[in-house]
mmCIF file of C-alpha atoms in Angstrom:
data_model
loop_
_atom_site.group_PDB
_atom_site.id
_atom_site.type_symbol
_atom_site.label_atom_id
_atom_site.label_comp_id
_atom_site.label_asym_id
_atom_site.label_seq_id
_atom_site.Cartn_x
_atom_site.Cartn_y
_atom_site.Cartn_z
ATOM 1 C CA MET A 1 -32.982 -8.690 -5.163
ATOM 2 C CA ARG A 2 -30.865 -11.771 -4.543
ATOM 3 C CA TRP A 3 -27.603 -10.264 -3.563
ATOM 4 C CA LYS A 4 -24.585 -12.342 -2.664
ATOM 5 C CA GLU A 5 -24.942 -12.824 1.080
ATOM 6 C CA GLN A 6 -21.337 -11.831 1.721
ATOM 7 C CA LEU A 7 -21.898 -8.447 0.095
ATOM 8 C CA LEU A 8 -24.380 -7.635 2.756
ATOM 9 C CA THR A 9 -21.740 -8.151 5.498
ATOM 10 C CA LEU A 10 -19.221 -5.739 3.942
ATOM 11 C CA THR A 11 -18.798 -2.006 4.044
ATOM 12 C CA PRO A 12 -17.169 -0.099 1.174
ATOM 13 C CA TYR A 13 -13.557 0.884 1.425
ATOM 14 C CA GLN A 14 -13.355 3.885 3.670
ATOM 15 C CA PRO A 15 -10.804 6.438 2.322
ATOM 16 C CA GLY A 16 -9.415 9.191 4.593
ATOM 17 C CA LYS A 17 -11.382 12.327 5.106
ATOM 18 C CA SER A 18 -11.113 14.765 2.159
ATOM 19 C CA ILE A 19 -9.441 18.168 2.613
ATOM 20 C CA GLU A 20 -12.504 20.080 1.606
ATOM 21 C CA SER A 21 -14.793 18.275 3.955
ATOM 22 C CA VAL A 22 -12.465 18.933 6.944
ATOM 23 C CA LYS A 23 -12.164 22.618 6.014
ATOM 24 C CA LYS A 24 -15.898 22.987 5.965
ATOM 25 C CA GLN A 25 -16.548 20.970 9.090
ATOM 26 C CA TYR A 26 -14.074 22.763 11.347
ATOM 27 C CA ASN A 27 -13.926 26.116 9.559
ATOM 28 C CA LEU A 28 -10.233 25.819 8.828
ATOM 29 C CA ASP A 29 -8.191 27.608 6.119
ATOM 30 C CA LYS A 30 -5.330 25.184 5.901
ATOM 31 C CA ILE A 31 -5.472 21.368 5.982
ATOM 32 C CA VAL A 32 -2.532 18.886 5.827
ATOM 33 C CA LYS A 33 -3.475 15.387 4.736
ATOM 34 C CA LEU A 34 -1.198 12.706 6.112
ATOM 35 C CA ALA A 35 -3.644 9.835 5.923
ATOM 36 C CA SER A 36 -3.368 7.975 2.621
ATOM 37 C CA ASN A 37 0.433 7.657 2.086
ATOM 38 C CA GLU A 38 0.491 9.968 -0.907
ATOM 39 C CA ASN A 39 3.673 11.624 -2.017
ATOM 40 C CA PRO A 40 3.875 15.090 -0.434
ATOM 41 C CA PHE A 41 6.356 16.147 -3.132
ATOM 42 C CA GLY A 42 3.868 15.671 -5.986
ATOM 43 C CA CYS A 43 5.036 13.932 -9.146
ATOM 44 C CA SER A 44 7.768 14.210 -11.666
ATOM 45 C CA GLY A 45 7.793 17.369 -13.788
ATOM 46 C CA LYS A 46 8.292 15.061 -16.772
ATOM 47 C CA ALA A 47 5.023 13.364 -15.995
ATOM 48 C CA LEU A 48 3.251 16.729 -15.746
ATOM 49 C CA SER A 49 4.682 17.748 -19.084
ATOM 50 C CA ALA A 50 3.560 14.497 -20.689
ATOM 51 C CA LEU A 51 -0.001 15.168 -19.450
ATOM 52 C CA GLN A 52 0.010 18.703 -20.873
ATOM 53 C CA LEU A 53 1.330 17.485 -24.186
ATOM 54 C CA ASN A 54 -0.971 14.498 -24.341
ATOM 55 C CA ASN A 55 -2.828 14.668 -27.672
ATOM 56 C CA GLN A 56 -5.113 11.706 -27.008
ATOM 57 C CA SER A 57 -8.628 12.318 -28.264
ATOM 58 C CA MET A 58 -11.109 12.157 -25.411
ATOM 59 C CA PRO A 59 -13.692 10.117 -27.255
ATOM 60 C CA ILE A 60 -11.131 7.369 -28.168
ATOM 61 C CA TYR A 61 -10.582 4.416 -25.888
ATOM 62 C CA PRO A 62 -7.098 3.969 -24.399
ATOM 63 C CA ASP A 63 -4.779 1.357 -25.824
ATOM 64 C CA GLY A 64 -6.223 -1.773 -24.163
ATOM 65 C CA TYR A 65 -2.892 -3.528 -24.269
ATOM 66 C CA ALA A 66 -0.957 -0.471 -22.990
ATOM 67 C CA THR A 67 1.565 -1.142 -25.792
ATOM 68 C CA ASN A 68 3.924 1.798 -25.284
ATOM 69 C CA LEU A 69 3.741 1.644 -21.455
ATOM 70 C CA ARG A 70 4.313 -2.109 -21.601
ATOM 71 C CA ASP A 71 7.408 -1.661 -23.743
ATOM 72 C CA SER A 72 8.850 1.143 -21.589
ATOM 73 C CA LEU A 73 8.281 -0.717 -18.358
ATOM 74 C CA ALA A 74 9.601 -3.980 -19.707
ATOM 75 C CA GLU A 75 12.792 -2.219 -20.714
ATOM 76 C CA PHE A 76 13.073 -0.451 -17.371
ATOM 77 C CA LEU A 77 12.543 -3.680 -15.340
ATOM 78 C CA GLN A 78 14.480 -5.860 -17.844
ATOM 79 C CA VAL A 79 11.563 -8.253 -18.285
ATOM 80 C CA GLU A 80 9.613 -9.540 -21.239
ATOM 81 C CA SER A 81 6.442 -7.719 -22.140
ATOM 82 C CA GLU A 82 4.544 -10.980 -21.646
ATOM 83 C CA GLU A 83 5.568 -10.944 -17.984
ATOM 84 C CA LEU A 84 3.462 -7.754 -17.286
ATOM 85 C CA ILE A 85 -0.157 -7.112 -16.420
ATOM 86 C CA PHE A 86 -1.582 -3.689 -15.802
ATOM 87 C CA GLY A 87 -4.322 -2.528 -13.551
ATOM 88 C CA ASN A 88 -6.362 0.510 -12.570
ATOM 89 C CA GLY A 89 -4.030 0.753 -9.590
ATOM 90 C CA SER A 90 -2.695 -2.364 -7.948
ATOM 91 C CA ASP A 91 -6.070 -2.650 -6.122
ATOM 92 C CA ASN A 92 -7.525 -3.599 -9.458
ATOM 93 C CA LEU A 93 -4.939 -6.379 -9.777
ATOM 94 C CA ILE A 94 -5.856 -7.708 -6.365
ATOM 95 C CA GLN A 95 -9.470 -7.791 -7.602
ATOM 96 C CA ILE A 96 -8.462 -9.628 -10.848
ATOM 97 C CA ILE A 97 -6.513 -12.261 -8.923
ATOM 98 C CA SER A 98 -9.282 -12.814 -6.447
ATOM 99 C CA ARG A 99 -11.884 -13.126 -9.277
ATOM 100 C CA SER A 100 -9.630 -15.595 -11.091
ATOM 101 C CA LEU A 101 -8.728 -17.943 -8.211
ATOM 102 C CA LEU A 102 -11.049 -17.482 -5.264
ATOM 103 C CA HIS A 103 -14.494 -19.087 -4.947
ATOM 104 C CA PRO A 104 -16.600 -20.964 -2.366
ATOM 105 C CA GLY A 105 -14.560 -24.009 -1.382
ATOM 106 C CA ALA A 106 -11.182 -22.309 -2.053
ATOM 107 C CA SER A 107 -9.141 -20.864 0.745
ATOM 108 C CA THR A 108 -6.686 -17.960 0.893
ATOM 109 C CA VAL A 109 -4.039 -17.166 3.469
ATOM 110 C CA MET A 110 -2.986 -13.739 4.663
ATOM 111 C CA ALA A 111 -1.433 -11.865 7.536
ATOM 112 C CA ALA A 112 -3.536 -9.843 10.018
ATOM 113 C CA PRO A 113 -3.561 -6.969 10.145
ATOM 114 C CA THR A 114 -2.509 -6.226 6.572
ATOM 115 C CA PHE A 115 -3.904 -4.458 3.557
ATOM 116 C CA SER A 116 -7.670 -4.704 3.759
ATOM 117 C CA GLN A 117 -8.482 -5.480 0.142
ATOM 118 C CA TYR A 118 -7.080 -9.007 0.271
ATOM 119 C CA LYS A 119 -9.733 -10.013 2.740
ATOM 120 C CA HIS A 120 -12.440 -7.726 1.203
ATOM 121 C CA ASN A 121 -12.149 -9.366 -2.215
ATOM 122 C CA ALA A 122 -11.946 -12.858 -0.691
ATOM 123 C CA VAL A 123 -15.190 -12.250 1.159
ATOM 124 C CA ILE A 124 -16.903 -11.075 -2.052
ATOM 125 C CA GLU A 125 -15.809 -14.292 -3.811
ATOM 126 C CA GLY A 126 -17.040 -16.430 -0.938
ATOM 127 C CA ALA A 127 -13.623 -17.972 -0.233
ATOM 128 C CA ILE A 128 -12.410 -19.459 3.056
ATOM 129 C CA ILE A 129 -10.206 -16.861 4.713
ATOM 130 C CA LYS A 130 -7.317 -17.817 6.911
ATOM 131 C CA GLU A 131 -5.724 -14.864 8.755
ATOM 132 C CA VAL A 132 -2.484 -15.374 10.553
ATOM 133 C CA PRO A 133 -1.642 -12.758 13.268
ATOM 134 C CA LEU A 134 1.460 -10.645 12.771
ATOM 135 C CA LYS A 135 4.313 -11.405 15.063
ATOM 136 C CA ASN A 136 6.015 -8.258 16.462
ATOM 137 C CA GLY A 137 4.430 -6.389 13.538
ATOM 138 C CA GLU A 138 5.856 -8.823 10.931
ATOM 139 C CA HIS A 139 4.451 -11.698 8.863
ATOM 140 C CA ASP A 140 4.574 -14.963 10.763
ATOM 141 C CA LEU A 141 5.684 -17.009 7.794
ATOM 142 C CA ASP A 142 5.938 -20.278 9.750
ATOM 143 C CA GLU A 143 2.368 -20.053 10.868
ATOM 144 C CA MET A 144 1.273 -18.897 7.402
ATOM 145 C CA GLN A 145 2.900 -21.949 5.882
ATOM 146 C CA LYS A 146 1.042 -24.179 8.380
ATOM 147 C CA ALA A 147 -2.245 -22.503 7.390
ATOM 148 C CA ILE A 148 -1.827 -23.652 3.729
ATOM 149 C CA ASP A 149 -3.844 -26.783 2.916
ATOM 150 C CA GLU A 150 -5.349 -28.645 -0.023
ATOM 151 C CA LEU A 151 -7.970 -25.934 -0.518
ATOM 152 C CA THR A 152 -5.540 -23.003 -0.641
ATOM 153 C CA ASN A 153 -5.367 -21.123 -3.963
ATOM 154 C CA VAL A 154 -3.786 -17.778 -3.031
ATOM 155 C CA VAL A 155 -1.334 -16.557 -0.369
ATOM 156 C CA TRP A 156 -0.960 -12.823 0.182
ATOM 157 C CA LEU A 157 2.307 -11.235 1.375
ATOM 158 C CA CYS A 158 2.452 -7.431 1.810
ATOM 159 C CA SER A 159 6.070 -6.412 1.995
ATOM 160 C CA PRO A 160 6.570 -3.772 3.164
ATOM 161 C CA ASN A 161 3.388 -4.375 5.125
ATOM 162 C CA ASN A 162 0.545 -1.848 5.418
ATOM 163 C CA PRO A 163 -0.152 -0.668 8.153
ATOM 164 C CA THR A 164 3.033 -1.584 10.115
ATOM 165 C CA GLY A 165 5.709 -0.660 7.496
ATOM 166 C CA THR A 166 7.702 -3.833 8.286
ATOM 167 C CA TYR A 167 9.160 -6.056 5.597
ATOM 168 C CA ILE A 168 10.129 -9.695 4.926
ATOM 169 C CA PRO A 169 13.910 -10.325 4.844
ATOM 170 C CA GLU A 170 15.222 -12.072 1.744
ATOM 171 C CA LYS A 171 16.236 -15.356 3.473
ATOM 172 C CA HIS A 172 12.870 -15.696 5.171
ATOM 173 C CA LEU A 173 10.962 -14.961 1.990
ATOM 174 C CA ILE A 174 12.953 -17.535 -0.095
ATOM 175 C CA ALA A 175 12.592 -20.177 2.631
ATOM 176 C CA PHE A 176 8.837 -19.612 2.637
ATOM 177 C CA LEU A 177 8.506 -19.759 -1.167
ATOM 178 C CA GLU A 178 10.392 -22.972 -1.312
ATOM 179 C CA LYS A 179 7.735 -24.557 0.959
ATOM 180 C CA VAL A 180 4.655 -23.329 -0.931
ATOM 181 C CA PRO A 181 3.230 -25.932 -3.386
ATOM 182 C CA PRO A 182 3.739 -24.858 -6.976
ATOM 183 C CA HIS A 183 0.066 -24.785 -7.799
ATOM 184 C CA ILE A 184 -0.604 -22.038 -5.210
ATOM 185 C CA LEU A 185 -0.268 -18.445 -6.317
ATOM 186 C CA VAL A 186 1.837 -16.316 -4.040
ATOM 187 C CA VAL A 187 1.063 -12.522 -4.317
ATOM 188 C CA LEU A 188 3.876 -10.305 -3.180
ATOM 189 C CA ASP A 189 2.432 -6.831 -2.864
ATOM 190 C CA GLU A 190 5.188 -4.248 -3.075
ATOM 191 C CA ALA A 191 3.224 -0.958 -3.209
ATOM 192 C CA TYR A 192 6.049 0.739 -1.192
ATOM 193 C CA PHE A 193 8.947 -1.024 -2.807
ATOM 194 C CA GLU A 194 10.720 2.165 -3.919
ATOM 195 C CA TYR A 195 10.993 3.453 -0.336
ATOM 196 C CA VAL A 196 12.806 0.420 1.059
ATOM 197 C CA VAL A 197 16.401 0.903 2.273
ATOM 198 C CA ALA A 198 16.914 -2.393 4.146
ATOM 199 C CA ASP A 199 20.083 -4.219 3.117
ATOM 200 C CA ASP A 200 18.488 -7.664 3.359
ATOM 201 C CA TYR A 201 15.460 -6.841 1.153
ATOM 202 C CA TYR A 202 15.068 -9.175 -1.795
ATOM 203 C CA GLU A 203 15.068 -8.620 -5.580
ATOM 204 C CA SER A 204 11.563 -9.773 -6.304
ATOM 205 C CA ILE A 205 11.640 -9.644 -10.141
ATOM 206 C CA SER A 206 14.323 -12.272 -10.231
ATOM 207 C CA LEU A 207 12.366 -14.386 -7.795
ATOM 208 C CA THR A 208 9.490 -14.645 -10.280
ATOM 209 C CA ARG A 209 11.921 -16.579 -12.531
ATOM 210 C CA LYS A 210 12.916 -18.936 -9.718
ATOM 211 C CA PHE A 211 9.352 -19.328 -8.450
ATOM 212 C CA PRO A 212 6.896 -19.528 -11.310
ATOM 213 C CA ASN A 213 3.993 -19.375 -8.923
ATOM 214 C CA LEU A 214 4.943 -15.879 -7.679
ATOM 215 C CA ILE A 215 3.433 -12.605 -8.835
ATOM 216 C CA VAL A 216 4.813 -9.172 -7.784
ATOM 217 C CA LEU A 217 2.415 -6.224 -7.597
ATOM 218 C CA ARG A 218 3.623 -2.600 -7.651
ATOM 219 C CA THR A 219 2.020 0.798 -8.178
ATOM 220 C CA PHE A 220 2.622 4.325 -9.474
ATOM 221 C CA SER A 221 0.403 5.756 -6.825
ATOM 222 C CA LYS A 222 2.968 6.061 -4.084
ATOM 223 C CA ILE A 223 6.480 7.369 -4.631
ATOM 224 C CA TYR A 224 5.712 8.338 -8.244
ATOM 225 C CA GLY A 225 2.960 10.570 -7.023
ATOM 226 C CA LEU A 226 0.356 9.539 -9.690
ATOM 227 C CA ALA A 227 -2.358 8.271 -7.398
ATOM 228 C CA SER A 228 -5.167 10.122 -9.220
ATOM 229 C CA LEU A 229 -4.298 8.401 -12.484
ATOM 230 C CA ARG A 230 -4.507 4.862 -11.030
ATOM 231 C CA VAL A 231 -1.842 2.797 -12.662
ATOM 232 C CA GLY A 232 -0.482 -0.451 -11.126
ATOM 233 C CA TYR A 233 1.251 -3.457 -12.577
ATOM 234 C CA GLY A 234 2.141 -7.071 -11.942
ATOM 235 C CA VAL A 235 5.145 -9.086 -12.875
ATOM 236 C CA ALA A 236 4.977 -12.874 -13.172
ATOM 237 C CA ASN A 237 5.675 -15.907 -15.300
ATOM 238 C CA PRO A 238 3.914 -15.407 -18.682
ATOM 239 C CA ALA A 239 1.669 -18.454 -17.937
ATOM 240 C CA ILE A 240 0.165 -16.617 -14.925
ATOM 241 C CA ILE A 241 -0.276 -13.401 -16.913
ATOM 242 C CA LYS A 242 -2.022 -15.301 -19.650
ATOM 243 C CA ALA A 243 -4.385 -16.919 -17.195
ATOM 244 C CA LEU A 244 -5.173 -13.688 -15.448
ATOM 245 C CA GLU A 245 -5.753 -11.524 -18.589
ATOM 246 C CA PRO A 246 -9.348 -12.699 -19.326
ATOM 247 C CA ALA A 247 -10.402 -11.450 -15.864
ATOM 248 C CA ARG A 248 -9.040 -7.965 -16.579
ATOM 249 C CA GLU A 249 -11.705 -5.621 -17.804
ATOM 250 C CA PRO A 250 -11.062 -3.957 -21.202
ATOM 251 C CA PHE A 251 -9.346 -0.587 -21.227
ATOM 252 C CA ASN A 252 -8.668 -0.548 -17.517
ATOM 253 C CA VAL A 253 -5.674 1.808 -17.739
ATOM 254 C CA ASN A 254 -6.585 5.283 -19.035
ATOM 255 C CA SER A 255 -4.618 7.057 -21.770
ATOM 256 C CA PHE A 256 -3.421 9.872 -19.583
ATOM 257 C CA GLY A 257 -2.211 7.493 -16.925
ATOM 258 C CA GLN A 258 -0.274 5.517 -19.530
ATOM 259 C CA SER A 259 1.418 8.678 -20.944
ATOM 260 C CA ALA A 260 2.359 10.052 -17.499
ATOM 261 C CA VAL A 261 3.805 6.732 -16.263
ATOM 262 C CA ILE A 262 6.075 6.446 -19.323
ATOM 263 C CA ALA A 263 7.463 9.838 -18.561
ATOM 264 C CA ALA A 264 7.727 9.197 -14.781
ATOM 265 C CA ILE A 265 9.754 6.026 -15.349
ATOM 266 C CA GLU A 266 12.333 8.115 -17.093
ATOM 267 C CA ASP A 267 12.789 10.437 -14.115
ATOM 268 C CA GLN A 268 14.483 8.192 -11.505
ATOM 269 C CA GLU A 269 16.269 11.235 -10.111
ATOM 270 C CA PHE A 270 12.872 12.418 -8.788
ATOM 271 C CA VAL A 271 12.232 8.990 -7.261
ATOM 272 C CA GLN A 272 15.578 8.944 -5.483
ATOM 273 C CA ASP A 273 15.085 12.516 -4.181
ATOM 274 C CA CYS A 274 11.658 11.563 -2.734
ATOM 275 C CA LYS A 275 13.189 8.470 -1.059
ATOM 276 C CA GLU A 276 15.958 10.455 0.594
ATOM 277 C CA LYS A 277 13.507 13.134 1.821
ATOM 278 C CA ASN A 278 11.236 10.479 3.109
ATOM 279 C CA ARG A 279 14.016 8.911 5.231
ATOM 280 C CA GLU A 280 14.847 12.330 6.660
ATOM 281 C CA GLY A 281 11.132 12.692 7.634
ATOM 282 C CA LEU A 282 11.032 9.265 9.173
ATOM 283 C CA GLU A 283 14.033 10.108 11.333
ATOM 284 C CA LEU A 284 12.119 13.096 12.789
ATOM 285 C CA PHE A 285 9.279 10.782 13.733
ATOM 286 C CA TYR A 286 11.689 8.268 15.231
ATOM 287 C CA GLN A 287 13.283 11.041 17.360
ATOM 288 C CA PHE A 288 9.898 12.255 18.552
ATOM 289 C CA CYS A 289 8.816 8.724 19.527
ATOM 290 C CA GLU A 290 12.090 8.149 21.479
ATOM 291 C CA GLN A 291 11.809 11.532 23.154
ATOM 292 C CA HIS A 292 8.266 10.773 24.343
ATOM 293 C CA GLN A 293 8.816 7.024 24.881
ATOM 294 C CA LEU A 294 6.251 6.000 22.322
ATOM 295 C CA GLU A 295 6.346 2.537 20.686
ATOM 296 C CA PHE A 296 6.539 2.337 16.867
ATOM 297 C CA TYR A 297 7.536 -0.088 14.158
ATOM 298 C CA PRO A 298 10.669 0.952 12.178
ATOM 299 C CA SER A 299 9.276 1.577 8.692
ATOM 300 C CA GLN A 300 10.481 0.747 5.172
ATOM 301 C CA THR A 301 7.711 2.893 3.749
ATOM 302 C CA ASN A 302 6.470 6.513 3.631
ATOM 303 C CA PHE A 303 4.359 6.045 6.741
ATOM 304 C CA ILE A 304 4.793 5.192 10.417
ATOM 305 C CA LEU A 305 2.491 3.478 12.931
ATOM 306 C CA ILE A 306 2.832 4.919 16.390
ATOM 307 C CA ASP A 307 1.214 3.467 19.531
ATOM 308 C CA PHE A 308 -0.073 6.181 21.952
ATOM 309 C CA LYS A 309 -1.524 3.786 24.482
ATOM 310 C CA VAL A 310 -4.824 5.590 24.301
ATOM 311 C CA ASP A 311 -7.824 5.316 21.920
ATOM 312 C CA GLY A 312 -6.467 5.977 18.513
ATOM 313 C CA ASP A 313 -9.647 7.881 17.555
ATOM 314 C CA LYS A 314 -8.924 10.374 20.336
ATOM 315 C CA VAL A 315 -5.532 11.248 18.786
ATOM 316 C CA PHE A 316 -7.081 11.277 15.283
ATOM 317 C CA GLN A 317 -9.828 13.679 16.381
ATOM 318 C CA TYR A 318 -7.468 16.049 18.210
ATOM 319 C CA LEU A 319 -5.296 16.416 15.116
ATOM 320 C CA LEU A 320 -8.322 16.692 12.784
ATOM 321 C CA GLU A 321 -9.670 19.617 14.701
ATOM 322 C CA ARG A 322 -6.332 21.354 14.224
ATOM 323 C CA GLY A 323 -6.045 20.778 10.458
ATOM 324 C CA TYR A 324 -4.188 17.445 10.297
ATOM 325 C CA ILE A 325 -5.870 14.456 8.658
ATOM 326 C CA VAL A 326 -4.198 11.201 9.736
ATOM 327 C CA ARG A 327 -5.391 7.588 9.985
ATOM 328 C CA SER A 328 -6.619 6.093 13.273
ATOM 329 C CA GLY A 329 -5.271 2.695 13.914
ATOM 330 C CA LYS A 330 -8.593 1.500 15.190
ATOM 331 C CA ALA A 331 -9.809 0.646 11.665
ATOM 332 C CA LEU A 332 -6.394 -0.887 10.847
ATOM 333 C CA GLY A 333 -6.353 -3.416 13.651
ATOM 334 C CA PHE A 334 -4.220 -1.298 16.075
ATOM 335 C CA PRO A 335 -6.782 0.482 18.296
ATOM 336 C CA THR A 336 -4.340 2.473 20.367
ATOM 337 C CA SER A 337 -2.196 3.557 17.397
ATOM 338 C CA VAL A 338 -2.242 6.197 14.660
ATOM 339 C CA ARG A 339 -0.633 5.873 11.196
ATOM 340 C CA PHE A 340 1.045 8.977 9.814
ATOM 341 C CA THR A 341 2.120 9.536 6.238
ATOM 342 C CA VAL A 342 5.600 11.154 6.192
ATOM 343 C CA GLY A 343 5.099 14.574 4.750
ATOM 344 C CA SER A 344 7.373 17.472 3.756
ATOM 345 C CA ALA A 345 9.708 18.927 6.377
ATOM 346 C CA GLU A 346 7.203 21.689 7.131
ATOM 347 C CA GLN A 347 4.242 19.237 7.460
ATOM 348 C CA ASN A 348 6.246 16.845 9.644
ATOM 349 C CA GLU A 349 7.341 19.602 12.009
ATOM 350 C CA GLY A 350 3.793 20.954 12.124
ATOM 351 C CA VAL A 351 2.104 17.648 12.995
ATOM 352 C CA LEU A 352 4.734 16.801 15.589
ATOM 353 C CA LYS A 353 4.266 20.171 17.296
ATOM 354 C CA VAL A 354 0.502 19.412 17.572
ATOM 355 C CA LEU A 355 1.236 15.881 18.811
ATOM 356 C CA SER A 356 3.434 17.294 21.568
ATOM 357 C CA GLU A 357 0.491 19.490 22.589
ATOM 358 C CA PHE A 358 -1.798 16.452 22.627
ATOM 359 C CA LEU A 359 0.614 14.417 24.762
ATOM 360 C CA ALA A 360 0.887 17.243 27.308
ATOM 361 C CA SER A 361 -2.892 17.690 27.350
ATOM 362 C CA ASN A 362 -3.497 13.990 27.738
ATOM 363 C CA LYS A 363 -0.928 13.778 30.532
ATOM 364 C CA GLN A 364 -2.700 16.619 32.391
ATOM 365 C CA GLU A 365 -6.090 14.817 31.960
ATOM 366 C CA GLN A 366 -4.560 11.761 33.564
ATOM 367 C CA LEU A 367 -3.209 13.779 36.444
ATOM 368 C CA ASN A 368 -6.679 15.314 36.958
ATOM 369 C CA GLY A 369 -8.144 11.821 36.992
ATOM 370 C CA LYS A 370 -10.244 12.258 33.888
#
């Protein structure tokens, strides 16, 4: 078969290990998953009730225009319905954008390391990929601007960035957007937007009015706790939405996801509670790092990247065998680091206790010359 050559160079997205597989492999009764930045507090009770009361007929396709969801979200965000596009998670929107604008002969600019799906989709489309190294864990916007040329069609900004948890301050973002030619689409991926507490974070929705070449991506998979239902959305100038819509596959947001999200939007008390508990959890990780003199990036998300100055896979394996699934930094571009999702208070205390044991064990190994 005559496959695209670039497909043969790619590996599928590798999700974190499943709870059941780890239980079976290591004969463990209890597993704590802190690898995929899911919400440890679940989802809103209102969303669960909406699912239980959902009277959608299984054989009937979902509303392909997501009418009720569109109206509810437009009202919540104070935007027009024509400024919204929906995806099967924001990953699907990344795919739609790439399919629409990237091709052999077109270039795309992104930070490195950042969310893997920007590059993955660009490779599939055969585009020229320009990766600009992070500077102190943050987007180097000056160098990214220099990387833009006459072939550039898309620039990707992940803020807060995955896997570092850092963000782009408002004045830096606006200064960058002012320099990007208006025919180039700037994608501002805000999957972790709801977790941000920084005072100088920007109001991205209003920026889409000032910069008509900007699209903002968000998801209901993170703080809303609806990852299994796969609902993401984009906000942009109606002209951008209209151009992207033909590349969106029909019925890409399922009926149950649409119902649950409408209810979840109405429960902002749940969102705020999760945000506050997340900050409390992050503080525990910060204290642990300071106590053990470990380097880390202050995070505006529900995860933290910690540098252990040893092979990240070694830390990952030690935790895995003791029932904690985390994410080795080796696959994320930080080979001596590990990324931890911030869990519940009990989960955080548990994983930090095991990490203390690892550090003591590793120190003893070094003393023994191993």
